[in-house]
mmCIF file of C-alpha atoms and ligand atoms in Angstrom:
data_model
loop_
_atom_site.group_PDB
_atom_site.id
_atom_site.type_symbol
_atom_site.label_atom_id
_atom_site.label_comp_id
_atom_site.label_asym_id
_atom_site.label_seq_id
_atom_site.Cartn_x
_atom_site.Cartn_y
_atom_site.Cartn_z
ATOM 1 C CA MET A 17 -107.344 -72.988 -263.092
ATOM 2 C CA THR A 18 -103.667 -73.205 -262.170
ATOM 3 C CA PRO A 19 -102.868 -73.799 -258.508
ATOM 4 C CA ALA A 20 -101.635 -70.743 -256.624
ATOM 5 C CA ALA A 21 -98.008 -71.378 -255.736
ATOM 6 C CA ASP A 22 -98.087 -68.979 -252.788
ATOM 7 C CA GLN A 23 -100.770 -70.991 -251.029
ATOM 8 C CA GLN A 24 -100.427 -74.451 -249.502
ATOM 9 C CA GLY A 25 -102.807 -77.093 -250.763
ATOM 10 C CA ARG A 26 -104.818 -79.242 -248.372
ATOM 11 C CA LEU A 27 -105.053 -82.924 -247.759
ATOM 12 C CA VAL A 28 -108.471 -84.537 -248.280
ATOM 13 C CA ILE A 29 -108.988 -87.964 -246.723
ATOM 14 C CA ILE A 30 -111.802 -90.063 -248.187
ATOM 15 C CA SER A 31 -112.796 -93.417 -246.696
ATOM 16 C CA GLY A 32 -115.811 -95.684 -246.751
ATOM 17 C CA PRO A 33 -116.658 -99.363 -246.687
ATOM 18 C CA SER A 34 -115.789 -101.594 -249.607
ATOM 19 C CA GLY A 35 -118.715 -101.729 -252.039
ATOM 20 C CA VAL A 36 -119.862 -98.166 -251.372
ATOM 21 C CA GLY A 37 -118.570 -96.849 -254.710
ATOM 22 C CA LYS A 38 -115.621 -94.786 -253.437
ATOM 23 C CA SER A 39 -113.364 -95.196 -256.450
ATOM 24 C CA THR A 40 -116.039 -94.104 -258.931
ATOM 25 C CA ILE A 41 -116.825 -91.053 -256.830
ATOM 26 C CA VAL A 42 -113.175 -90.100 -256.407
ATOM 27 C CA ALA A 43 -112.551 -90.520 -260.159
ATOM 28 C CA GLY A 44 -115.514 -88.217 -260.865
ATOM 29 C CA LEU A 45 -114.225 -85.627 -258.404
ATOM 30 C CA ILE A 46 -110.764 -85.623 -259.951
ATOM 31 C CA GLN A 47 -112.219 -85.286 -263.424
ATOM 32 C CA ARG A 48 -114.249 -82.304 -262.301
ATOM 33 C CA LEU A 49 -111.682 -80.534 -260.114
ATOM 34 C CA SER A 50 -108.355 -81.310 -261.797
ATOM 35 C CA PRO A 51 -105.722 -79.816 -261.837
ATOM 36 C CA LYS A 52 -106.612 -78.002 -258.604
ATOM 37 C CA ILE A 53 -106.892 -81.381 -256.922
ATOM 38 C CA ARG A 54 -105.155 -84.698 -257.573
ATOM 39 C CA LEU A 55 -105.314 -88.249 -256.283
ATOM 40 C CA SER A 56 -102.369 -89.589 -254.331
ATOM 41 C CA VAL A 57 -101.120 -92.894 -255.767
ATOM 42 C CA SER A 58 -100.609 -95.338 -252.900
ATOM 43 C CA ALA A 59 -97.911 -97.974 -252.672
ATOM 44 C CA THR A 60 -98.768 -101.631 -252.145
ATOM 45 C CA THR A 61 -97.131 -105.038 -251.936
ATOM 46 C CA ARG A 62 -100.035 -106.778 -253.668
ATOM 47 C CA GLU A 63 -99.670 -107.988 -257.258
ATOM 48 C CA PRO A 64 -101.093 -105.781 -260.028
ATOM 49 C CA ARG A 65 -104.472 -106.963 -261.338
ATOM 50 C CA PRO A 66 -104.917 -107.301 -265.105
ATOM 51 C CA GLY A 67 -104.884 -103.842 -266.663
ATOM 52 C CA GLU A 68 -103.291 -102.126 -263.642
ATOM 53 C CA VAL A 69 -100.210 -100.065 -264.436
ATOM 54 C CA ASN A 70 -97.338 -99.332 -262.055
ATOM 55 C CA GLY A 71 -97.509 -95.685 -260.977
ATOM 56 C CA ARG A 72 -101.103 -95.247 -262.083
ATOM 57 C CA GLN A 73 -103.394 -97.297 -259.779
ATOM 58 C CA TYR A 74 -100.571 -98.021 -257.322
ATOM 59 C CA HIS A 75 -96.817 -97.996 -256.967
ATOM 60 C CA PHE A 76 -96.324 -101.767 -256.861
ATOM 61 C CA LEU A 77 -93.404 -102.502 -254.516
ATOM 62 C CA SER A 78 -91.839 -105.785 -253.467
ATOM 63 C CA PRO A 79 -92.306 -106.586 -249.764
ATOM 64 C CA GLU A 80 -88.551 -105.933 -249.326
ATOM 65 C CA GLU A 81 -88.622 -102.500 -250.929
ATOM 66 C CA PHE A 82 -91.777 -101.557 -249.035
ATOM 67 C CA ALA A 83 -90.156 -102.566 -245.737
ATOM 68 C CA ALA A 84 -86.941 -100.680 -246.513
ATOM 69 C CA ARG A 85 -88.819 -97.486 -247.387
ATOM 70 C CA ARG A 86 -90.976 -97.864 -244.286
ATOM 71 C CA GLU A 87 -87.851 -98.126 -242.118
ATOM 72 C CA ALA A 88 -86.428 -95.059 -243.864
ATOM 73 C CA GLY A 89 -89.529 -93.077 -242.780
ATOM 74 C CA GLU A 90 -90.773 -92.449 -246.308
ATOM 75 C CA PHE A 91 -94.414 -93.217 -245.507
ATOM 76 C CA LEU A 92 -96.918 -90.682 -244.209
ATOM 77 C CA GLU A 93 -98.945 -93.719 -243.146
ATOM 78 C CA CYS A 94 -98.811 -97.379 -243.991
ATOM 79 C CA MET A 95 -100.262 -100.614 -242.750
ATOM 80 C CA GLU A 96 -101.024 -104.216 -243.405
ATOM 81 C CA VAL A 97 -104.658 -103.753 -244.376
ATOM 82 C CA PHE A 98 -107.110 -105.726 -242.226
ATOM 83 C CA GLY A 99 -108.222 -108.930 -243.942
ATOM 84 C CA ARG A 100 -105.953 -108.610 -247.002
ATOM 85 C CA GLY A 101 -102.490 -109.667 -245.874
ATOM 86 C CA HIS A 102 -100.770 -106.994 -247.976
ATOM 87 C CA TRP A 103 -99.157 -103.702 -247.108
ATOM 88 C CA TYR A 104 -100.574 -100.416 -248.361
ATOM 89 C CA GLY A 105 -99.328 -96.917 -247.702
ATOM 90 C CA THR A 106 -99.019 -93.287 -248.716
ATOM 91 C CA LEU A 107 -95.545 -91.986 -249.541
ATOM 92 C CA PHE A 108 -94.683 -88.463 -248.343
ATOM 93 C CA ASP A 109 -93.371 -87.868 -251.864
ATOM 94 C CA GLU A 110 -96.897 -88.272 -253.262
ATOM 95 C CA VAL A 111 -98.217 -85.512 -251.051
ATOM 96 C CA ARG A 112 -95.682 -82.885 -249.979
ATOM 97 C CA PRO A 113 -94.600 -81.539 -253.396
ATOM 98 C CA SER A 114 -98.226 -81.074 -254.516
ATOM 99 C CA LEU A 115 -99.291 -79.382 -251.276
ATOM 100 C CA ALA A 116 -96.296 -77.064 -251.495
ATOM 101 C CA ALA A 117 -97.337 -76.148 -255.050
ATOM 102 C CA GLY A 118 -100.824 -75.224 -253.856
ATOM 103 C CA GLN A 119 -102.526 -78.343 -255.153
ATOM 104 C CA TRP A 120 -105.040 -80.254 -253.017
ATOM 105 C CA VAL A 121 -104.430 -83.988 -252.645
ATOM 106 C CA ILE A 122 -107.001 -86.745 -252.083
ATOM 107 C CA LEU A 123 -106.054 -89.843 -250.108
ATOM 108 C CA GLU A 124 -108.496 -92.692 -250.689
ATOM 109 C CA ILE A 125 -107.510 -94.892 -247.764
ATOM 110 C CA ASP A 126 -108.964 -97.187 -245.132
ATOM 111 C CA VAL A 127 -110.054 -95.960 -241.701
ATOM 112 C CA ASP A 128 -106.919 -97.052 -239.860
ATOM 113 C CA GLY A 129 -104.626 -95.375 -242.376
ATOM 114 C CA ALA A 130 -106.825 -92.294 -242.163
ATOM 115 C CA ARG A 131 -106.332 -92.085 -238.399
ATOM 116 C CA LYS A 132 -102.550 -92.078 -238.867
ATOM 117 C CA ALA A 133 -102.704 -89.550 -241.712
ATOM 118 C CA ARG A 134 -104.766 -87.197 -239.522
ATOM 119 C CA GLU A 135 -102.087 -87.308 -236.841
ATOM 120 C CA GLN A 136 -99.597 -85.991 -239.408
ATOM 121 C CA PHE A 137 -102.015 -83.528 -241.036
ATOM 122 C CA PRO A 138 -104.567 -82.401 -238.435
ATOM 123 C CA GLN A 139 -105.903 -79.810 -240.888
ATOM 124 C CA ALA A 140 -106.954 -82.482 -243.375
ATOM 125 C CA VAL A 141 -110.545 -82.417 -244.633
ATOM 126 C CA THR A 142 -112.003 -85.816 -243.702
ATOM 127 C CA ILE A 143 -114.963 -87.307 -245.582
ATOM 128 C CA PHE A 144 -116.640 -90.656 -245.009
ATOM 129 C CA ILE A 145 -118.766 -92.076 -247.817
ATOM 130 C CA THR A 146 -121.489 -94.303 -246.492
ATOM 131 C CA VAL A 147 -124.779 -96.045 -247.315
ATOM 132 C CA GLU A 148 -128.220 -95.737 -245.674
ATOM 133 C CA SER A 149 -127.984 -99.010 -243.721
ATOM 134 C CA ASP A 150 -126.032 -102.175 -243.008
ATOM 135 C CA GLN A 151 -128.609 -104.111 -245.038
ATOM 136 C CA GLU A 152 -127.965 -101.979 -248.087
ATOM 137 C CA LEU A 153 -124.242 -102.560 -247.785
ATOM 138 C CA GLU A 154 -124.784 -106.308 -247.595
ATOM 139 C CA GLN A 155 -127.014 -106.129 -250.665
ATOM 140 C CA ARG A 156 -124.337 -104.211 -252.587
ATOM 141 C CA LEU A 157 -121.610 -106.668 -251.631
ATOM 142 C CA ARG A 158 -123.819 -109.628 -252.586
ATOM 143 C CA SER A 159 -124.857 -108.106 -255.907
ATOM 144 C CA ARG A 160 -121.314 -108.546 -257.275
ATOM 145 C CA LYS A 161 -122.031 -112.287 -257.460
ATOM 146 C CA THR A 162 -118.323 -113.019 -257.915
ATOM 147 C CA ASP A 163 -117.417 -113.649 -254.274
ATOM 148 C CA THR A 164 -117.801 -116.830 -252.251
ATOM 149 C CA GLU A 165 -119.999 -116.691 -249.138
ATOM 150 C CA GLU A 166 -116.855 -116.730 -247.019
ATOM 151 C CA ALA A 167 -115.390 -113.786 -248.938
ATOM 152 C CA ILE A 168 -118.660 -111.849 -248.614
ATOM 153 C CA LEU A 169 -118.760 -112.390 -244.856
ATOM 154 C CA ARG A 170 -115.129 -111.296 -244.569
ATOM 155 C CA ARG A 171 -115.809 -108.151 -246.605
ATOM 156 C CA LEU A 172 -118.865 -107.430 -244.450
ATOM 157 C CA ASP A 173 -116.757 -107.740 -241.312
ATOM 158 C CA VAL A 174 -114.249 -105.249 -242.701
ATOM 159 C CA ALA A 175 -117.077 -102.974 -243.855
ATOM 160 C CA ARG A 176 -118.639 -102.932 -240.375
ATOM 161 C CA HIS A 177 -115.265 -102.117 -238.848
ATOM 162 C CA GLU A 178 -115.061 -99.176 -241.265
ATOM 163 C CA MET A 179 -118.645 -98.015 -240.598
ATOM 164 C CA ASP A 180 -117.889 -97.956 -236.849
ATOM 165 C CA GLN A 181 -115.350 -95.180 -237.471
ATOM 166 C CA ALA A 182 -117.647 -92.961 -239.549
ATOM 167 C CA ASN A 183 -118.216 -90.449 -236.741
ATOM 168 C CA THR A 184 -114.500 -89.672 -236.506
ATOM 169 C CA TYR A 185 -114.756 -87.911 -239.912
ATOM 170 C CA LYS A 186 -115.786 -84.271 -240.203
ATOM 171 C CA TYR A 187 -118.212 -85.009 -243.058
ATOM 172 C CA ARG A 188 -120.376 -88.038 -243.814
ATOM 173 C CA VAL A 189 -121.966 -88.323 -247.239
ATOM 174 C CA VAL A 190 -124.551 -90.984 -248.116
ATOM 175 C CA ASN A 191 -123.939 -92.309 -251.617
ATOM 176 C CA ASP A 192 -127.403 -92.525 -253.192
ATOM 177 C CA LYS A 193 -126.616 -91.357 -256.690
ATOM 178 C CA VAL A 194 -123.020 -90.961 -257.824
ATOM 179 C CA GLU A 195 -123.502 -87.564 -259.496
ATOM 180 C CA SER A 196 -125.196 -86.032 -256.477
ATOM 181 C CA THR A 197 -122.535 -87.478 -254.153
ATOM 182 C CA ILE A 198 -119.845 -85.871 -256.311
ATOM 183 C CA ASP A 199 -121.771 -82.556 -256.163
ATOM 184 C CA GLN A 200 -121.990 -82.761 -252.380
ATOM 185 C CA ILE A 201 -118.285 -83.455 -251.952
ATOM 186 C CA ALA A 202 -117.318 -80.731 -254.424
ATOM 187 C CA ASN A 203 -119.451 -78.315 -252.348
ATOM 188 C CA ILE A 204 -117.753 -79.413 -249.147
ATOM 189 C CA LEU A 205 -114.332 -78.794 -250.690
ATOM 190 C CA THR A 206 -115.371 -75.348 -251.921
ATOM 191 C CA GLN A 207 -116.629 -74.493 -248.423
ATOM 192 C CA GLU A 208 -113.282 -75.645 -247.067
ATOM 193 C CA GLY A 209 -111.512 -73.171 -249.336
ATOM 194 C CA LEU A 210 -110.868 -74.953 -252.617
ATOM 195 C CA GLU A 211 -110.944 -72.358 -255.353
ATOM 196 C CA VAL A 212 -112.226 -73.743 -258.641
HETATM 197 P P1 5GP B 310 -107.281 -103.103 -253.331
HETATM 198 O O1 5GP B 310 -108.673 -103.627 -253.581
HETATM 199 O O2 5GP B 310 -106.903 -101.997 -254.279
HETATM 200 O O3 5GP B 310 -106.263 -104.169 -253.210
HETATM 201 O O4 5GP B 310 -107.282 -102.515 -251.866
HETATM 202 C C1 5GP B 310 -108.016 -101.518 -251.464
HETATM 203 C C2 5GP B 310 -107.896 -101.419 -249.962
HETATM 204 O O5 5GP B 310 -106.648 -100.868 -249.564
HETATM 205 C C3 5GP B 310 -108.953 -100.485 -249.458
HETATM 206 O O6 5GP B 310 -109.378 -100.877 -248.170
HETATM 207 C C4 5GP B 310 -108.203 -99.169 -249.416
HETATM 208 O O7 5GP B 310 -108.839 -98.261 -248.588
HETATM 209 C C5 5GP B 310 -106.845 -99.635 -248.905
HETATM 210 N N1 5GP B 310 -105.758 -98.732 -249.303
HETATM 211 C C6 5GP B 310 -105.414 -98.363 -250.555
HETATM 212 N N2 5GP B 310 -104.377 -97.510 -250.532
HETATM 213 C C7 5GP B 310 -104.069 -97.328 -249.220
HETATM 214 C C8 5GP B 310 -103.075 -96.544 -248.540
HETATM 215 O O8 5GP B 310 -102.278 -95.812 -249.117
HETATM 216 N N3 5GP B 310 -103.057 -96.645 -247.196
HETATM 217 C C9 5GP B 310 -103.924 -97.415 -246.501
HETATM 218 N N4 5GP B 310 -103.821 -97.432 -245.181
HETATM 219 N N5 5GP B 310 -104.879 -98.148 -247.104
HETATM 220 C C10 5GP B 310 -104.946 -98.113 -248.443
#
């Protein structure tokens, strides 16, 4: 369906601890609900990983360019993400034109960025993707088997910080099975007025 140009789109903020499966869920949602909804491409100062393309996963900016654009007020929200030492942020340009054209826009961002984004867009639909328990989260983070113990403990620290903010979101969805989580979020968005 083509977005209705006479109606503003809405911002959808999705957060959740690392390891919860956010990116897979968001990709599934976009696949199902595009072009009515799109994913905002964040900017970051971190280096691209193998296979990442500028403008697709992120807008990869030098620290200097990021700082200059931040000073110029081009970011809806941005921050040095806890535990990573790199800047991440959402450019107004990623969001405003789509909303004005009636498209809904998903921000997949961390809890602190989400708080700032909500200040700018109080009408945003906020969704926190979570797991049943802390133990399950630890199990998921450990099952990757690629991280050192130190890295796992650091990720767990960040994850707990994120989980502590879950009740500031309007909706909390437990990710048991990806397909059913996507169904639940699609239902939430329809209830909130997304016409598909
Ligand atoms: P990555 O693994 O891609 O380097 O980093 C992902 C982390 O950066 C996650 O915690 C994610 O939520 C956060 N992040 C990605 N884009 C943004 C953004 O635009 N703003 C904020 N505040 N955090 C972001």
